Amino acid sequence: MEAPHNSPAAETAPNPAGTDPAAPDSAPAASAEHGGPAGGAGAVPEAVTVTLTVTSPEQMQELGRRLARLLAPGDLVMLTGELGAGKTTLTRGLGEGLGVRGAVTSPTFVIARVHPSLSGGPALVHVDAYRLGGGLDEMEDLDLDVSLPESVVVVEWGDGKVEELSDDRLRVLIDRATGDTDDERREVTLVGVGARWAGLREALG
């Protein structure tokens, strides 16, 4: 469960001694459909949609590790889902896959938390945009435009606020089962927007 939202700030993860976690052998199964071909030169590719079913927090974290292998400096990942859906768990897997410093937790109390790489790769900038009402202007105050070209930026609650940061972005929508709150099943929909994500289906296959 994500923590309740509170006052904004920013911080960089401390530098504890640690080792890269080993990814488990199992991974959530995926089904995918392509919105259409990219078309000729200069054409804007349609969004690529991939739908997965995740049955446990461990699988959600493993999905994050799988996605981390596809990420590069400058990528923007937008996470959408209600409280407790698994956004921070997924981001924890992203951090493990990227090999960054510091434990990935909900950035609620600091708004933005920077996790530098331990291996010379891109840093992970983890943002909670829930309380930011000013959209892109407030996001720029957090220096995300500076971080984006050299980091992987993951934004929770960013819909309608950060799309202008990049024409290419990966949207992750997490839906939890209704009714029984003990049901850990999640339907995760990945939507790759822009030419950067035209090969999302094949990369996850």
Tab-separated table of C-alpha atoms in Angstrom:
chain	number	residue	atom	x	y	z
A	1	MET	CA	0.000	0.000	0.000
A	2	GLU	CA	1.379	3.392	-0.921
A	3	ALA	CA	1.767	5.848	1.934
A	4	PRO	CA	-0.728	8.716	2.362
A	5	HIS	CA	0.292	11.882	0.566
A	6	ASN	CA	1.954	14.656	2.542
A	7	SER	CA	4.343	17.590	2.188
A	8	PRO	CA	6.621	17.943	-0.882
A	9	ALA	CA	10.430	17.873	-0.874
A	10	ALA	CA	13.192	16.096	-2.765
A	11	GLU	CA	16.070	13.828	-1.904
A	12	THR	CA	18.771	11.556	-3.275
A	13	ALA	CA	19.031	8.001	-2.039
A	14	PRO	CA	21.959	7.338	0.346
A	15	ASN	CA	24.778	5.058	-0.713
A	16	PRO	CA	24.470	1.813	1.268
A	17	ALA	CA	26.611	-1.212	0.581
A	18	GLY	CA	24.572	-3.668	-1.452
A	19	THR	CA	24.564	-6.154	-4.242
A	20	ASP	CA	22.487	-6.413	-7.355
A	21	PRO	CA	19.487	-8.683	-6.675
A	22	ALA	CA	19.078	-11.848	-8.672
A	23	ALA	CA	15.998	-11.939	-10.845
A	24	PRO	CA	13.719	-14.935	-10.237
A	25	ASP	CA	13.157	-17.493	-12.954
A	26	SER	CA	9.408	-16.964	-13.153
A	27	ALA	CA	7.768	-14.002	-14.872
A	28	PRO	CA	4.174	-12.950	-15.492
A	29	ALA	CA	2.680	-14.209	-18.704
A	30	ALA	CA	1.800	-11.607	-21.318
A	31	SER	CA	-0.527	-11.206	-24.240
A	32	ALA	CA	-0.119	-8.315	-26.652
A	33	GLU	CA	-1.690	-6.530	-29.536
A	34	HIS	CA	-0.214	-3.918	-31.837
A	35	GLY	CA	-2.172	-0.770	-32.535
A	36	GLY	CA	-0.887	-0.723	-36.129
A	37	PRO	CA	2.310	-0.469	-38.194
A	38	ALA	CA	4.555	2.532	-37.849
A	39	GLY	CA	3.998	3.412	-41.474
A	40	GLY	CA	6.384	5.141	-43.869
A	41	ALA	CA	9.106	7.662	-43.193
A	42	GLY	CA	7.858	10.514	-41.056
A	43	ALA	CA	4.708	8.683	-40.005
A	44	VAL	CA	3.767	8.696	-36.328
A	45	PRO	CA	3.426	5.104	-35.092
A	46	GLU	CA	0.275	4.194	-33.269
A	47	ALA	CA	0.460	3.171	-29.636
A	48	VAL	CA	1.466	-0.409	-28.869
A	49	THR	CA	-0.596	-2.074	-26.136
A	50	VAL	CA	0.483	-5.093	-24.089
A	51	THR	CA	-1.762	-6.635	-21.415
A	52	LEU	CA	-0.474	-8.871	-18.638
A	53	THR	CA	-1.937	-10.644	-15.631
A	54	VAL	CA	0.126	-10.495	-12.439
A	55	THR	CA	-0.868	-12.694	-9.499
A	56	SER	CA	1.484	-11.627	-6.703
A	57	PRO	CA	3.730	-8.770	-5.518
A	58	GLU	CA	6.726	-10.915	-6.441
A	59	GLN	CA	5.512	-11.144	-10.029
A	60	MET	CA	4.883	-7.393	-10.089
A	61	GLN	CA	8.452	-6.788	-8.971
A	62	GLU	CA	9.750	-9.240	-11.564
A	63	LEU	CA	7.774	-7.380	-14.230
A	64	GLY	CA	9.645	-4.253	-13.168
A	65	ARG	CA	12.943	-6.070	-13.632
A	66	ARG	CA	11.857	-7.213	-17.101
A	67	LEU	CA	10.869	-3.692	-18.100
A	68	ALA	CA	14.152	-2.303	-16.759
A	69	ARG	CA	15.995	-4.256	-19.433
A	70	LEU	CA	14.135	-2.221	-22.062
A	71	LEU	CA	14.796	1.191	-20.531
A	72	ALA	CA	17.434	3.719	-21.556
A	73	PRO	CA	18.451	7.241	-20.511
A	74	GLY	CA	15.708	9.702	-21.386
A	75	ASP	CA	12.822	7.277	-21.014
A	76	LEU	CA	9.636	8.426	-19.295
A	77	VAL	CA	7.459	5.831	-17.534
A	78	MET	CA	4.031	6.883	-16.248
A	79	LEU	CA	2.318	4.694	-13.642
A	80	THR	CA	-1.427	4.802	-13.050
A	81	GLY	CA	-3.362	2.798	-10.451
A	82	GLU	CA	-5.245	3.297	-7.220
A	83	LEU	CA	-3.567	3.221	-3.827
A	84	GLY	CA	-2.194	-0.252	-3.142
A	85	ALA	CA	-2.351	-1.326	-6.779
A	86	GLY	CA	1.380	-2.022	-6.927
A	87	LYS	CA	2.954	1.069	-8.510
A	88	THR	CA	5.778	1.292	-5.980
A	89	THR	CA	6.323	-2.480	-6.082
A	90	LEU	CA	6.755	-2.268	-9.846
A	91	THR	CA	9.137	0.664	-9.454
A	92	ARG	CA	11.148	-1.321	-6.915
A	93	GLY	CA	11.673	-3.951	-9.600
A	94	LEU	CA	12.689	-1.243	-12.067
A	95	GLY	CA	15.275	-0.003	-9.587
A	96	GLU	CA	16.650	-3.500	-9.060
A	97	GLY	CA	16.843	-4.118	-12.781
A	98	LEU	CA	18.597	-0.797	-13.390
A	99	GLY	CA	21.024	-1.445	-10.543
A	100	VAL	CA	20.475	1.825	-8.710
A	101	ARG	CA	21.417	2.942	-5.224
A	102	GLY	CA	19.017	2.966	-2.297
A	103	ALA	CA	15.794	1.167	-1.478
A	104	VAL	CA	12.922	2.230	-3.721
A	105	THR	CA	9.965	3.297	-1.595
A	106	SER	CA	6.977	5.543	-2.171
A	107	PRO	CA	8.260	9.095	-2.821
A	108	THR	CA	5.090	10.583	-1.313
A	109	PHE	CA	6.777	12.563	1.441
A	110	VAL	CA	9.536	13.920	-0.801
A	111	ILE	CA	7.685	14.145	-4.163
A	112	ALA	CA	10.866	13.237	-6.074
A	113	ARG	CA	13.643	10.836	-5.107
A	114	VAL	CA	16.793	10.276	-7.164
A	115	HIS	CA	18.473	6.861	-7.174
A	116	PRO	CA	21.933	7.091	-8.786
A	117	SER	CA	23.243	4.112	-10.709
A	118	LEU	CA	25.737	1.752	-9.081
A	119	SER	CA	26.988	0.512	-12.446
A	120	GLY	CA	27.384	3.577	-14.647
A	121	GLY	CA	23.879	3.308	-16.099
A	122	PRO	CA	21.051	5.840	-15.937
A	123	ALA	CA	19.782	7.097	-12.597
A	124	LEU	CA	16.192	6.395	-11.589
A	125	VAL	CA	14.145	9.504	-10.799
A	126	HIS	CA	11.005	8.402	-8.930
A	127	VAL	CA	8.295	11.050	-8.758
A	128	ASP	CA	4.922	11.150	-7.014
A	129	ALA	CA	2.867	13.780	-8.848
A	130	TYR	CA	-0.345	13.240	-6.856
A	131	ARG	CA	-0.228	16.602	-5.089
A	132	LEU	CA	1.171	18.622	-7.984
A	133	GLY	CA	-1.674	20.640	-9.442
A	134	GLY	CA	0.389	22.863	-11.721
A	135	GLY	CA	1.181	20.218	-14.291
A	136	LEU	CA	4.342	20.703	-16.345
A	137	ASP	CA	5.305	24.000	-14.669
A	138	GLU	CA	5.554	22.377	-11.257
A	139	MET	CA	7.271	19.317	-12.680
A	140	GLU	CA	9.913	21.585	-14.207
A	141	ASP	CA	10.491	23.066	-10.760
A	142	LEU	CA	11.639	19.570	-9.769
A	143	ASP	CA	14.265	19.746	-12.572
A	144	LEU	CA	12.739	16.785	-14.386
A	145	ASP	CA	13.578	18.310	-17.752
A	146	VAL	CA	17.220	18.341	-16.674
A	147	SER	CA	17.069	14.773	-15.395
A	148	LEU	CA	15.107	13.267	-18.257
A	149	PRO	CA	17.807	13.172	-20.957
A	150	GLU	CA	20.232	11.327	-18.681
A	151	SER	CA	17.891	9.383	-16.385
A	152	VAL	CA	14.944	7.040	-16.386
A	153	VAL	CA	12.039	9.049	-14.965
A	154	VAL	CA	9.169	7.119	-13.367
A	155	VAL	CA	6.125	9.213	-12.434
A	156	GLU	CA	3.239	7.975	-10.317
A	157	TRP	CA	-0.073	9.834	-10.761
A	158	GLY	CA	1.363	11.692	-13.770
A	159	ASP	CA	-1.539	11.469	-16.220
A	160	GLY	CA	-2.378	14.896	-17.614
A	161	LYS	CA	0.693	16.442	-15.976
A	162	VAL	CA	3.920	15.189	-17.549
A	163	GLU	CA	3.114	14.079	-21.093
A	164	GLU	CA	4.831	17.152	-22.534
A	165	LEU	CA	8.146	16.041	-21.071
A	166	SER	CA	8.547	13.521	-23.885
A	167	ASP	CA	6.828	12.561	-27.125
A	168	ASP	CA	7.805	8.954	-26.381
A	169	ARG	CA	6.625	7.409	-23.132
A	170	LEU	CA	5.576	4.131	-21.580
A	171	ARG	CA	2.267	4.227	-19.746
A	172	VAL	CA	1.619	1.492	-17.196
A	173	LEU	CA	-1.978	1.085	-16.002
A	174	ILE	CA	-2.511	-1.265	-13.057
A	175	ASP	CA	-6.027	-2.488	-12.302
A	176	ARG	CA	-6.725	-4.489	-9.159
A	177	ALA	CA	-9.573	-6.935	-8.685
A	178	THR	CA	-12.725	-5.403	-7.277
A	179	GLY	CA	-14.581	-6.789	-4.289
A	180	ASP	CA	-12.205	-9.098	-2.420
A	181	THR	CA	-9.391	-6.837	-1.189
A	182	ASP	CA	-7.202	-9.893	-0.460
A	183	ASP	CA	-7.067	-10.775	-4.151
A	184	GLU	CA	-3.547	-9.967	-5.337
A	185	ARG	CA	-4.313	-10.371	-9.023
A	186	ARG	CA	-3.587	-7.322	-11.136
A	187	GLU	CA	-4.173	-6.591	-14.784
A	188	VAL	CA	-1.296	-4.514	-16.090
A	189	THR	CA	-1.697	-2.660	-19.374
A	190	LEU	CA	1.449	-1.289	-20.984
A	191	VAL	CA	0.926	1.401	-23.604
A	192	GLY	CA	4.000	2.394	-25.579
A	193	VAL	CA	3.563	5.841	-27.118
A	194	GLY	CA	5.874	7.075	-29.864
A	195	ALA	CA	8.511	5.563	-32.112
A	196	ARG	CA	10.709	4.640	-29.139
A	197	TRP	CA	8.186	1.977	-28.098
A	198	ALA	CA	7.152	0.660	-31.508
A	199	GLY	CA	8.871	-2.659	-30.751
A	200	LEU	CA	7.405	-3.130	-27.251
A	201	ARG	CA	5.464	-6.252	-28.180
A	202	GLU	CA	8.507	-7.997	-29.646
A	203	ALA	CA	10.787	-6.893	-26.800
A	204	LEU	CA	8.499	-8.441	-24.200
A	205	GLY	CA	7.920	-11.585	-26.234
